Amino acid sequence: MMPRIMSKLQSFLSTHSDLVFAVCLALIVFVMYAPSIHFGLIWDDPTWYQQGTGQSVWQIFTSLPSYQFYRPLGVLMNRALIASAGGLVNAPLAHLIQITAHLLTTLLSVSVLQAFDFEKWHARLASVVFAIFPLSYQAIAWAAPLQALTMLLLFISLVTANRFNRRKQTRFLFLSLLAYTFALLIQESAVSFVVLFIWLAFIHRNESTDRSRRGWPVWHLSLAAIYLFIWLHVPRAGGVIGQGFQPTVLGYLLQGIVFPFAGLLSIPLMNSPLIVLIALFALITLLLLLSLWKGHSLHQLLTIIAWLGAGLLPIWVGLSWKYVQLGSRLLYPSSLGIAALWSGLIIWLFTRQQFLSRHIAVSIGFTVVAVSISQWLSFQRLYAIGTQHLDQTISRLSDRANAELLFVNYPDRLELQPRTYPLGYWGLILAPVVENLSDFARAANGASAGDRSISDFLVGADQRAVYPYDVAVRGSDTDPSKIFEAALHSDAVYLTDYRSDGSLQLREVGSVRSSRSDQSGLATFGHSLQLSQADLSTGHDRSLKLTWRCLQPLDQNDTVFVHVSKDEQLWLSRL
């Protein structure tokens, strides 16, 4: 019985290998990114989803001067995620769109590479590396980026263009042009990839005797030119583009190509001069390209070069380091080229039929997967910690909609330590001080308390010193008198505790009220502090609420102890 079952199973797997591989690939993506459905909104999401509010579709297509780029379909899609009443953002659906886009793009990546005559196993291995490419995490786990959806439409356009190129059925050309138009109107990163349509037609130029139909890429080139003309002339906010050719950006992009090497050696390379990093990463990239040329056809090498150039060159030419260093999502469009490069090296070494070469191929493959999974786990844990803390904050704000809340030492950014790569910022930008915390609450629940964030670097410094992530809090260091004044006008004060296991806790630490000068107290500590009232709650969850009166400023090293005995008597002392 068992041999018969195994025989049938083997026959099924052999007959339906493409389907089995696709299902396994989809499961990998789903398992990796399904948790991000619950990540909610971060960074500038509340502002991002409000782009185009109150403007007509025509205005969004012709004039949106508050935005740095021209992405009318992206703006309209995000506006559609806002409920008509209250401005609520459907964050879970936004995350689901991101995950689905990456999943479908991953599945299409095999067909895209095969359209450029990559062998099946090369295309399959590249699709696996593309699925788990760790530098794509921000592009997928954060709800706002548009790279995954743009590349999905580009992949659809390439596959249908290849169908037209082979079958000469006009409907495939129409579908390709339509998908490419949508990709352009969602994000400008699709413009440079027009070179792939030209290259695709050139590769298959001898497959048709109809010379009049070989020039089909001119339609895609025309769409890209029209879009680029509009992009350059519509009103846009400045300060982002036109600051390119910075060496640090080049090093950052080359680092993305050689990600397993750069990730493994991030600590020893951390303080290396920039010129050394650029030279080292460029040399490794060159060796990878040479190995691909040695083990595969020339046009496959040129396809990968074209893909990398289309994805990376516009970033280096047009964007500043200040913008790029926070955006690993920018590497997403080039990630299939990076994946094809590393998978090409692995396959070339493995097929050389030499014992040492095969072991090196397996070692490189294991390293690529291990680095990807390890970094993915680090990113996922950090995002889960940060977004859970923000969710807790949103609940507090929404539950006390008529109050004024003060948040002390709330996290702006959390960065992995040591840094994942030598160049750039590798962490979570959670809630910058330019965005009110109440904006997140209103976008999630429609109601929020008023909020203010303030920081005192001395408070909790011992916690942050042993915290496993590098922390940037919201705001600069504030004078205690200003903190007191802010607390006096707040209904409650919340402090973020940074625990040694990496978790965060939002803790209400009381409020400040004015008091009568003749008010008596339970105990007085020297001439500085008086305990005015102590309330010990009853029930299963016991809590002690202390009301203090400050007589004069405390010394920085003062520590006050309040002890509760078994018979619920208070014992007080001062150190």
Tab-separated table of C-alpha atoms in Angstrom, residues 68-69 188 231-232 236-246 249 313-324:
chain	number	residue	atom	x	y	z
A	68	GLN	CA	6.454	65.583	-3.805
A	69	PHE	CA	5.608	63.095	-6.569
A	188	GLU	CA	7.028	56.729	-11.016
A	231	TRP	CA	5.576	64.325	-13.882
A	232	LEU	CA	8.081	67.081	-14.559
A	236	ARG	CA	4.701	69.350	-6.681
A	237	ALA	CA	6.315	70.025	-3.324
A	238	GLY	CA	10.095	70.304	-3.575
A	239	GLY	CA	12.993	69.247	-1.409
A	240	VAL	CA	13.141	65.518	-2.246
A	241	ILE	CA	14.235	64.973	-5.848
A	242	GLY	CA	17.091	66.490	-7.799
A	243	GLN	CA	19.756	65.927	-5.144
A	244	GLY	CA	21.344	62.812	-6.579
A	245	PHE	CA	24.759	61.344	-7.398
A	246	GLN	CA	25.713	61.230	-3.727
A	249	VAL	CA	23.551	56.556	-1.818
A	313	LEU	CA	20.009	54.126	-11.167
A	314	PRO	CA	17.019	56.505	-10.758
A	315	ILE	CA	17.458	56.390	-6.982
A	316	TRP	CA	21.129	57.353	-7.204
A	317	VAL	CA	20.459	60.022	-9.818
A	318	GLY	CA	17.447	61.672	-8.222
A	319	LEU	CA	17.311	61.191	-4.442
A	320	SER	CA	19.339	62.496	-1.528
A	321	TRP	CA	20.964	60.452	1.221
A	322	LYS	CA	18.680	62.062	3.789
A	323	TYR	CA	15.711	60.466	1.993
A	324	VAL	CA	17.289	57.179	0.887
